[in-house]
């Protein structure tokens, strides 16, 4: 269809100015600039989308999250331990802003705390969220999106979207990956990380906030101006284990 349209426009532009036939010349005057503006608009929108998708400050490639997502609990624990060690090594050799390095070190220490006491996959996913937070600090990016709210093992979020949990009236802005965003836009349920409460599986965010640091923070989406590392340092993770 676009090709046909292009041919038609080219035909109009090629028509010589003839007496009594001013319409082709008038259309040429307006169609040319219109097509140019449309092309510029598409280019700018594409560039903005690419910035949102590829400017994420995480050093972890998506393949790491793909492997973590497919691992069983033992395999996930092993991969989480590897990422804690890797972040620690990166923080020790990092230059730049000392405050940023300190935040990365704090995130690494918090990730180690969570890893030591992790009771299941939701806690191990929290280790990945903390190491991602540490790498975001090392990157020097002022505003960094956390991991996907719905399933942190999907990897870094692409952008924030408004979302309302089933059965609730208030809407929240959560960080989500492209896969989950597409699911919500097409009125499908996104894949969510599952926790257990009263012996039954539930979406992790349906666990009361006082019983789960991850439900309280959405793995970083619901922090406000705080950080996951600061919450762990204040003992909020270990209190939820009691």
PDB file of C-alpha atoms in Angstrom:
ATOM      1  CA  UNK A   1       0.000   0.000   0.000  1.00  0.00           C
ATOM      2  CA  UNK A   2       2.853   2.379   0.793  1.00  0.00           C
ATOM      3  CA  UNK A   3       4.479   1.551  -2.540  1.00  0.00           C
ATOM      4  CA  UNK A   4       1.261   2.304  -4.414  1.00  0.00           C
ATOM      5  CA  UNK A   5       0.925   5.606  -2.583  1.00  0.00           C
ATOM      6  CA  UNK A   6       4.481   6.553  -3.480  1.00  0.00           C
ATOM      7  CA  UNK A   7       3.896   5.804  -7.133  1.00  0.00           C
ATOM      8  CA  UNK A   8       0.736   7.916  -7.118  1.00  0.00           C
ATOM      9  CA  UNK A   9       2.502  10.869  -5.519  1.00  0.00           C
ATOM     10  CA  UNK A  10       5.328  10.569  -8.027  1.00  0.00           C
ATOM     11  CA  UNK A  11       2.774  10.653 -10.818  1.00  0.00           C
ATOM     12  CA  UNK A  12       1.195  13.830  -9.506  1.00  0.00           C
ATOM     13  CA  UNK A  13       4.563  15.524  -9.190  1.00  0.00           C
ATOM     14  CA  UNK A  14       5.406  14.606 -12.783  1.00  0.00           C
ATOM     15  CA  UNK A  15       2.234  16.123 -14.263  1.00  0.00           C
ATOM     16  CA  UNK A  16       3.100  19.318 -16.137  1.00  0.00           C
ATOM     17  CA  UNK A  17       1.292  22.484 -15.212  1.00  0.00           C
ATOM     18  CA  UNK A  18      -1.528  22.680 -17.693  1.00  0.00           C
ATOM     19  CA  UNK A  19      -4.187  25.380 -18.010  1.00  0.00           C
ATOM     20  CA  UNK A  20      -7.331  24.469 -16.215  1.00  0.00           C
ATOM     21  CA  UNK A  21      -5.606  21.725 -14.140  1.00  0.00           C
ATOM     22  CA  UNK A  22      -4.230  23.464 -10.985  1.00  0.00           C
ATOM     23  CA  UNK A  23      -5.107  20.595  -8.607  1.00  0.00           C
ATOM     24  CA  UNK A  24      -2.004  18.412  -9.234  1.00  0.00           C
ATOM     25  CA  UNK A  25       0.335  21.357  -8.630  1.00  0.00           C
ATOM     26  CA  UNK A  26      -1.463  22.306  -5.385  1.00  0.00           C
ATOM     27  CA  UNK A  27      -1.327  18.712  -4.176  1.00  0.00           C
ATOM     28  CA  UNK A  28       2.374  18.540  -4.919  1.00  0.00           C
ATOM     29  CA  UNK A  29       3.008  21.635  -2.826  1.00  0.00           C
ATOM     30  CA  UNK A  30       1.303  20.097   0.189  1.00  0.00           C
ATOM     31  CA  UNK A  31       2.082  16.390  -0.157  1.00  0.00           C
ATOM     32  CA  UNK A  32       5.847  16.835  -0.346  1.00  0.00           C
ATOM     33  CA  UNK A  33       6.211  18.697   2.984  1.00  0.00           C
ATOM     34  CA  UNK A  34       3.562  16.456   4.549  1.00  0.00           C
ATOM     35  CA  UNK A  35       5.472  13.296   3.725  1.00  0.00           C
ATOM     36  CA  UNK A  36       8.673  14.855   4.995  1.00  0.00           C
ATOM     37  CA  UNK A  37       7.082  15.829   8.314  1.00  0.00           C
ATOM     38  CA  UNK A  38       5.584  12.350   8.692  1.00  0.00           C
ATOM     39  CA  UNK A  39       8.956  10.736   8.052  1.00  0.00           C
ATOM     40  CA  UNK A  40      10.666  13.011  10.586  1.00  0.00           C
ATOM     41  CA  UNK A  41       7.970  12.228  13.149  1.00  0.00           C
ATOM     42  CA  UNK A  42       8.385   8.491  12.668  1.00  0.00           C
ATOM     43  CA  UNK A  43      12.157   8.815  12.977  1.00  0.00           C
ATOM     44  CA  UNK A  44      11.927  10.808  16.204  1.00  0.00           C
ATOM     45  CA  UNK A  45       9.461   8.350  17.733  1.00  0.00           C
ATOM     46  CA  UNK A  46      11.694   5.438  16.775  1.00  0.00           C
ATOM     47  CA  UNK A  47      14.763   7.130  18.260  1.00  0.00           C
ATOM     48  CA  UNK A  48      12.885   7.829  21.497  1.00  0.00           C
ATOM     49  CA  UNK A  49      11.757   4.202  21.680  1.00  0.00           C
ATOM     50  CA  UNK A  50      15.273   2.926  21.055  1.00  0.00           C
ATOM     51  CA  UNK A  51      16.638   5.194  23.786  1.00  0.00           C
ATOM     52  CA  UNK A  52      14.075   3.755  26.174  1.00  0.00           C
ATOM     53  CA  UNK A  53      14.903   0.171  25.241  1.00  0.00           C
ATOM     54  CA  UNK A  54      18.686   0.305  24.954  1.00  0.00           C
ATOM     55  CA  UNK A  55      19.722   3.020  27.401  1.00  0.00           C
ATOM     56  CA  UNK A  56      19.062   0.735  30.373  1.00  0.00           C
ATOM     57  CA  UNK A  57      22.113   1.031  32.638  1.00  0.00           C
ATOM     58  CA  UNK A  58      22.409  -2.647  33.506  1.00  0.00           C
ATOM     59  CA  UNK A  59      25.620  -4.469  32.717  1.00  0.00           C
ATOM     60  CA  UNK A  60      23.843  -7.829  32.920  1.00  0.00           C
ATOM     61  CA  UNK A  61      22.876  -9.081  29.450  1.00  0.00           C
ATOM     62  CA  UNK A  62      19.345 -10.332  28.926  1.00  0.00           C
ATOM     63  CA  UNK A  63      20.735 -13.828  28.431  1.00  0.00           C
ATOM     64  CA  UNK A  64      21.590 -13.892  32.149  1.00  0.00           C
ATOM     65  CA  UNK A  65      17.951 -13.311  33.039  1.00  0.00           C
ATOM     66  CA  UNK A  66      16.776 -15.815  30.446  1.00  0.00           C
ATOM     67  CA  UNK A  67      19.013 -18.464  32.002  1.00  0.00           C
ATOM     68  CA  UNK A  68      17.923 -17.508  35.519  1.00  0.00           C
ATOM     69  CA  UNK A  69      14.264 -17.631  34.554  1.00  0.00           C
ATOM     70  CA  UNK A  70      14.583 -21.187  33.249  1.00  0.00           C
ATOM     71  CA  UNK A  71      16.665 -22.483  36.185  1.00  0.00           C
ATOM     72  CA  UNK A  72      15.267 -24.450  39.100  1.00  0.00           C
ATOM     73  CA  UNK A  73      15.717 -23.118  42.625  1.00  0.00           C
ATOM     74  CA  UNK A  74      19.145 -24.678  43.104  1.00  0.00           C
ATOM     75  CA  UNK A  75      20.357 -23.406  39.752  1.00  0.00           C
ATOM     76  CA  UNK A  76      18.919 -19.959  40.420  1.00  0.00           C
ATOM     77  CA  UNK A  77      20.698 -19.814  43.773  1.00  0.00           C
ATOM     78  CA  UNK A  78      23.977 -20.650  42.074  1.00  0.00           C
ATOM     79  CA  UNK A  79      23.492 -17.972  39.432  1.00  0.00           C
ATOM     80  CA  UNK A  80      22.519 -15.414  42.067  1.00  0.00           C
ATOM     81  CA  UNK A  81      25.705 -16.172  44.007  1.00  0.00           C
ATOM     82  CA  UNK A  82      27.735 -15.665  40.824  1.00  0.00           C
ATOM     83  CA  UNK A  83      26.172 -12.242  40.278  1.00  0.00           C
ATOM     84  CA  UNK A  84      26.912 -11.155  43.853  1.00  0.00           C
ATOM     85  CA  UNK A  85      30.569 -12.118  43.422  1.00  0.00           C
ATOM     86  CA  UNK A  86      30.716 -10.388  40.042  1.00  0.00           C
ATOM     87  CA  UNK A  87      29.210  -7.162  41.396  1.00  0.00           C
ATOM     88  CA  UNK A  88      31.666  -7.181  44.283  1.00  0.00           C
ATOM     89  CA  UNK A  89      34.579  -7.498  41.859  1.00  0.00           C
ATOM     90  CA  UNK A  90      33.231  -4.708  39.671  1.00  0.00           C
ATOM     91  CA  UNK A  91      32.765  -2.408  42.664  1.00  0.00           C
ATOM     92  CA  UNK A  92      36.313  -3.055  43.919  1.00  0.00           C
ATOM     93  CA  UNK A  93      37.848  -2.112  40.568  1.00  0.00           C
ATOM     94  CA  UNK A  94      35.476   0.745  39.720  1.00  0.00           C
ATOM     95  CA  UNK A  95      36.661   4.313  39.499  1.00  0.00           C
ATOM     96  CA  UNK A  96      34.592   7.453  39.213  1.00  0.00           C
ATOM     97  CA  UNK A  97      32.211   8.829  41.807  1.00  0.00           C
ATOM     98  CA  UNK A  98      33.094   7.421  45.264  1.00  0.00           C
ATOM     99  CA  UNK A  99      29.476   7.820  46.391  1.00  0.00           C
ATOM    100  CA  UNK A 100      28.282   5.702  43.466  1.00  0.00           C
ATOM    101  CA  UNK A 101      30.858   3.036  44.261  1.00  0.00           C
ATOM    102  CA  UNK A 102      29.705   3.059  47.883  1.00  0.00           C
ATOM    103  CA  UNK A 103      26.089   2.542  46.788  1.00  0.00           C
ATOM    104  CA  UNK A 104      27.199  -0.401  44.674  1.00  0.00           C
ATOM    105  CA  UNK A 105      29.097  -1.888  47.619  1.00  0.00           C
ATOM    106  CA  UNK A 106      26.012  -1.465  49.825  1.00  0.00           C
ATOM    107  CA  UNK A 107      23.839  -3.145  47.205  1.00  0.00           C
ATOM    108  CA  UNK A 108      26.323  -6.008  46.979  1.00  0.00           C
ATOM    109  CA  UNK A 109      26.327  -6.457  50.763  1.00  0.00           C
ATOM    110  CA  UNK A 110      22.516  -6.378  50.831  1.00  0.00           C
ATOM    111  CA  UNK A 111      22.378  -8.943  48.028  1.00  0.00           C
ATOM    112  CA  UNK A 112      24.687 -11.189  50.053  1.00  0.00           C
ATOM    113  CA  UNK A 113      22.407 -10.850  53.080  1.00  0.00           C
ATOM    114  CA  UNK A 114      19.347 -11.825  51.059  1.00  0.00           C
ATOM    115  CA  UNK A 115      21.188 -14.698  49.408  1.00  0.00           C
ATOM    116  CA  UNK A 116      22.285 -16.132  52.759  1.00  0.00           C
ATOM    117  CA  UNK A 117      18.715 -16.148  54.115  1.00  0.00           C
ATOM    118  CA  UNK A 118      16.808 -16.775  50.876  1.00  0.00           C
ATOM    119  CA  UNK A 119      13.941 -19.215  51.358  1.00  0.00           C
ATOM    120  CA  UNK A 120      12.759 -19.546  47.804  1.00  0.00           C
ATOM    121  CA  UNK A 121      12.670 -18.123  44.302  1.00  0.00           C
ATOM    122  CA  UNK A 122      11.092 -14.757  45.296  1.00  0.00           C
ATOM    123  CA  UNK A 123      14.051 -14.079  47.622  1.00  0.00           C
ATOM    124  CA  UNK A 124      16.552 -15.205  44.995  1.00  0.00           C
ATOM    125  CA  UNK A 125      14.900 -12.858  42.500  1.00  0.00           C
ATOM    126  CA  UNK A 126      15.516 -10.142  45.085  1.00  0.00           C
ATOM    127  CA  UNK A 127      19.241 -10.897  44.866  1.00  0.00           C
ATOM    128  CA  UNK A 128      19.123 -10.115  41.146  1.00  0.00           C
ATOM    129  CA  UNK A 129      17.171  -6.913  41.845  1.00  0.00           C
ATOM    130  CA  UNK A 130      19.847  -5.802  44.313  1.00  0.00           C
ATOM    131  CA  UNK A 131      22.761  -6.600  42.006  1.00  0.00           C
ATOM    132  CA  UNK A 132      20.975  -4.694  39.235  1.00  0.00           C
ATOM    133  CA  UNK A 133      20.622  -1.759  41.624  1.00  0.00           C
ATOM    134  CA  UNK A 134      24.346  -1.916  42.339  1.00  0.00           C
ATOM    135  CA  UNK A 135      25.243  -1.934  38.659  1.00  0.00           C
ATOM    136  CA  UNK A 136      22.917   0.986  38.036  1.00  0.00           C
ATOM    137  CA  UNK A 137      24.900   2.938  40.635  1.00  0.00           C
ATOM    138  CA  UNK A 138      28.187   2.075  38.931  1.00  0.00           C
ATOM    139  CA  UNK A 139      26.818   3.168  35.570  1.00  0.00           C
ATOM    140  CA  UNK A 140      26.344   6.728  36.827  1.00  0.00           C
ATOM    141  CA  UNK A 141      22.834   6.957  35.384  1.00  0.00           C
ATOM    142  CA  UNK A 142      20.783   9.379  37.534  1.00  0.00           C
ATOM    143  CA  UNK A 143      17.452   7.616  37.011  1.00  0.00           C
ATOM    144  CA  UNK A 144      17.482   3.868  36.466  1.00  0.00           C
ATOM    145  CA  UNK A 145      14.498   1.627  35.960  1.00  0.00           C
ATOM    146  CA  UNK A 146      14.423  -1.475  38.173  1.00  0.00           C
ATOM    147  CA  UNK A 147      13.720  -5.001  37.034  1.00  0.00           C
ATOM    148  CA  UNK A 148      10.283  -5.896  35.698  1.00  0.00           C
ATOM    149  CA  UNK A 149       7.636  -5.481  38.401  1.00  0.00           C
ATOM    150  CA  UNK A 150       5.589  -8.464  37.280  1.00  0.00           C
ATOM    151  CA  UNK A 151       8.462 -10.924  37.015  1.00  0.00           C
ATOM    152  CA  UNK A 152      11.938  -9.599  37.878  1.00  0.00           C
ATOM    153  CA  UNK A 153      13.588 -12.529  36.121  1.00  0.00           C
ATOM    154  CA  UNK A 154      12.294 -11.056  32.856  1.00  0.00           C
ATOM    155  CA  UNK A 155      15.138  -8.587  33.249  1.00  0.00           C
ATOM    156  CA  UNK A 156      15.321  -4.779  33.150  1.00  0.00           C
ATOM    157  CA  UNK A 157      12.088  -2.865  32.689  1.00  0.00           C
ATOM    158  CA  UNK A 158      11.547  -0.843  29.514  1.00  0.00           C
ATOM    159  CA  UNK A 159       9.358   1.889  31.021  1.00  0.00           C
ATOM    160  CA  UNK A 160       6.720   2.615  33.647  1.00  0.00           C
ATOM    161  CA  UNK A 161       3.041   2.023  33.008  1.00  0.00           C
ATOM    162  CA  UNK A 162      -0.152   2.617  35.023  1.00  0.00           C
ATOM    163  CA  UNK A 163      -1.532  -0.610  36.440  1.00  0.00           C
ATOM    164  CA  UNK A 164      -4.231  -1.645  38.898  1.00  0.00           C
ATOM    165  CA  UNK A 165      -4.015  -4.944  40.736  1.00  0.00           C
ATOM    166  CA  UNK A 166      -7.111  -7.156  40.419  1.00  0.00           C
ATOM    167  CA  UNK A 167      -9.649  -6.369  43.111  1.00  0.00           C
ATOM    168  CA  UNK A 168      -8.097  -2.996  43.995  1.00  0.00           C
ATOM    169  CA  UNK A 169      -9.195   0.528  43.173  1.00  0.00           C
ATOM    170  CA  UNK A 170      -5.911   2.413  43.309  1.00  0.00           C
ATOM    171  CA  UNK A 171      -3.644   2.547  40.288  1.00  0.00           C
ATOM    172  CA  UNK A 172       0.122   2.373  40.508  1.00  0.00           C
ATOM    173  CA  UNK A 173       2.898   3.191  38.075  1.00  0.00           C
ATOM    174  CA  UNK A 174       5.093   0.137  37.823  1.00  0.00           C
ATOM    175  CA  UNK A 175       8.183  -0.633  35.761  1.00  0.00           C
ATOM    176  CA  UNK A 176       7.550  -3.400  33.250  1.00  0.00           C
ATOM    177  CA  UNK A 177       9.385  -5.204  30.477  1.00  0.00           C
ATOM    178  CA  UNK A 178       8.157  -5.076  26.880  1.00  0.00           C
ATOM    179  CA  UNK A 179       6.667  -8.581  27.073  1.00  0.00           C
ATOM    180  CA  UNK A 180       4.484  -7.692  30.049  1.00  0.00           C
ATOM    181  CA  UNK A 181       3.539  -4.331  28.551  1.00  0.00           C
ATOM    182  CA  UNK A 182       2.315  -6.046  25.379  1.00  0.00           C
ATOM    183  CA  UNK A 183       0.310  -8.528  27.432  1.00  0.00           C
ATOM    184  CA  UNK A 184      -1.435  -5.779  29.399  1.00  0.00           C
ATOM    185  CA  UNK A 185      -2.159  -3.729  26.282  1.00  0.00           C
ATOM    186  CA  UNK A 186      -3.844  -6.724  24.683  1.00  0.00           C
ATOM    187  CA  UNK A 187      -5.821  -7.416  27.869  1.00  0.00           C
ATOM    188  CA  UNK A 188      -3.880 -10.551  28.691  1.00  0.00           C
ATOM    189  CA  UNK A 189      -2.506 -11.355  32.130  1.00  0.00           C
ATOM    190  CA  UNK A 190       1.280 -10.922  32.248  1.00  0.00           C
ATOM    191  CA  UNK A 191       3.428 -13.696  33.617  1.00  0.00           C
ATOM    192  CA  UNK A 192       3.956 -12.966  37.309  1.00  0.00           C
ATOM    193  CA  UNK A 193       6.367 -14.271  39.895  1.00  0.00           C
ATOM    194  CA  UNK A 194       4.561 -16.575  42.309  1.00  0.00           C
ATOM    195  CA  UNK A 195       5.039 -16.790  46.069  1.00  0.00           C
ATOM    196  CA  UNK A 196       3.239 -18.985  48.587  1.00  0.00           C
ATOM    197  CA  UNK A 197       0.861 -17.845  51.308  1.00  0.00           C
ATOM    198  CA  UNK A 198      -1.126 -20.118  53.588  1.00  0.00           C
ATOM    199  CA  UNK A 199       0.131 -23.060  51.561  1.00  0.00           C
ATOM    200  CA  UNK A 200      -1.164 -21.869  48.212  1.00  0.00           C
ATOM    201  CA  UNK A 201       0.547 -20.099  45.301  1.00  0.00           C
ATOM    202  CA  UNK A 202      -0.283 -16.403  44.829  1.00  0.00           C
ATOM    203  CA  UNK A 203       1.249 -13.540  42.849  1.00  0.00           C
ATOM    204  CA  UNK A 204       4.068 -12.242  45.013  1.00  0.00           C
ATOM    205  CA  UNK A 205       2.526  -8.756  45.200  1.00  0.00           C
ATOM    206  CA  UNK A 206      -0.613 -10.185  46.838  1.00  0.00           C
ATOM    207  CA  UNK A 207       1.374 -11.164  49.935  1.00  0.00           C
ATOM    208  CA  UNK A 208       0.842  -8.489  52.632  1.00  0.00           C
ATOM    209  CA  UNK A 209       3.599  -5.887  52.532  1.00  0.00           C
ATOM    210  CA  UNK A 210       4.486  -6.482  56.174  1.00  0.00           C
ATOM    211  CA  UNK A 211       5.233 -10.116  55.322  1.00  0.00           C
ATOM    212  CA  UNK A 212       7.292  -9.565  52.187  1.00  0.00           C
ATOM    213  CA  UNK A 213       9.870  -6.927  51.295  1.00  0.00           C
ATOM    214  CA  UNK A 214       9.282  -7.758  47.650  1.00  0.00           C
ATOM    215  CA  UNK A 215       5.542  -7.142  47.840  1.00  0.00           C
ATOM    216  CA  UNK A 216       6.232  -3.878  49.661  1.00  0.00           C
ATOM    217  CA  UNK A 217       8.727  -2.651  47.070  1.00  0.00           C
ATOM    218  CA  UNK A 218       7.756  -4.412  43.837  1.00  0.00           C
ATOM    219  CA  UNK A 219      11.441  -5.317  43.428  1.00  0.00           C
ATOM    220  CA  UNK A 220      12.171  -1.610  43.076  1.00  0.00           C
ATOM    221  CA  UNK A 221       9.069  -0.261  41.338  1.00  0.00           C
ATOM    222  CA  UNK A 222       7.412   1.004  44.536  1.00  0.00           C
ATOM    223  CA  UNK A 223      10.399   2.479  46.342  1.00  0.00           C
ATOM    224  CA  UNK A 224       9.920   6.176  45.768  1.00  0.00           C
ATOM    225  CA  UNK A 225      13.191   7.849  46.694  1.00  0.00           C
ATOM    226  CA  UNK A 226      14.489   4.899  48.707  1.00  0.00           C
ATOM    227  CA  UNK A 227      16.607   1.945  47.596  1.00  0.00           C
ATOM    228  CA  UNK A 228      16.304  -1.794  48.032  1.00  0.00           C
ATOM    229  CA  UNK A 229      19.739  -1.900  49.656  1.00  0.00           C
ATOM    230  CA  UNK A 230      18.662   0.651  52.257  1.00  0.00           C
ATOM    231  CA  UNK A 231      15.560  -1.402  53.060  1.00  0.00           C
ATOM    232  CA  UNK A 232      17.655  -4.516  53.582  1.00  0.00           C
ATOM    233  CA  UNK A 233      20.179  -2.592  55.698  1.00  0.00           C
ATOM    234  CA  UNK A 234      17.331  -1.412  57.949  1.00  0.00           C
ATOM    235  CA  UNK A 235      16.424  -5.059  58.562  1.00  0.00           C
ATOM    236  CA  UNK A 236      13.194  -5.066  56.590  1.00  0.00           C
ATOM    237  CA  UNK A 237      14.071  -8.282  54.788  1.00  0.00           C
ATOM    238  CA  UNK A 238      15.006 -10.270  57.876  1.00  0.00           C
ATOM    239  CA  UNK A 239      11.920  -9.032  59.732  1.00  0.00           C
ATOM    240  CA  UNK A 240       9.704 -10.573  57.065  1.00  0.00           C
ATOM    241  CA  UNK A 241      11.393 -13.937  57.677  1.00  0.00           C
ATOM    242  CA  UNK A 242      10.327 -14.049  61.322  1.00  0.00           C
TER     243      UNK A 242
END
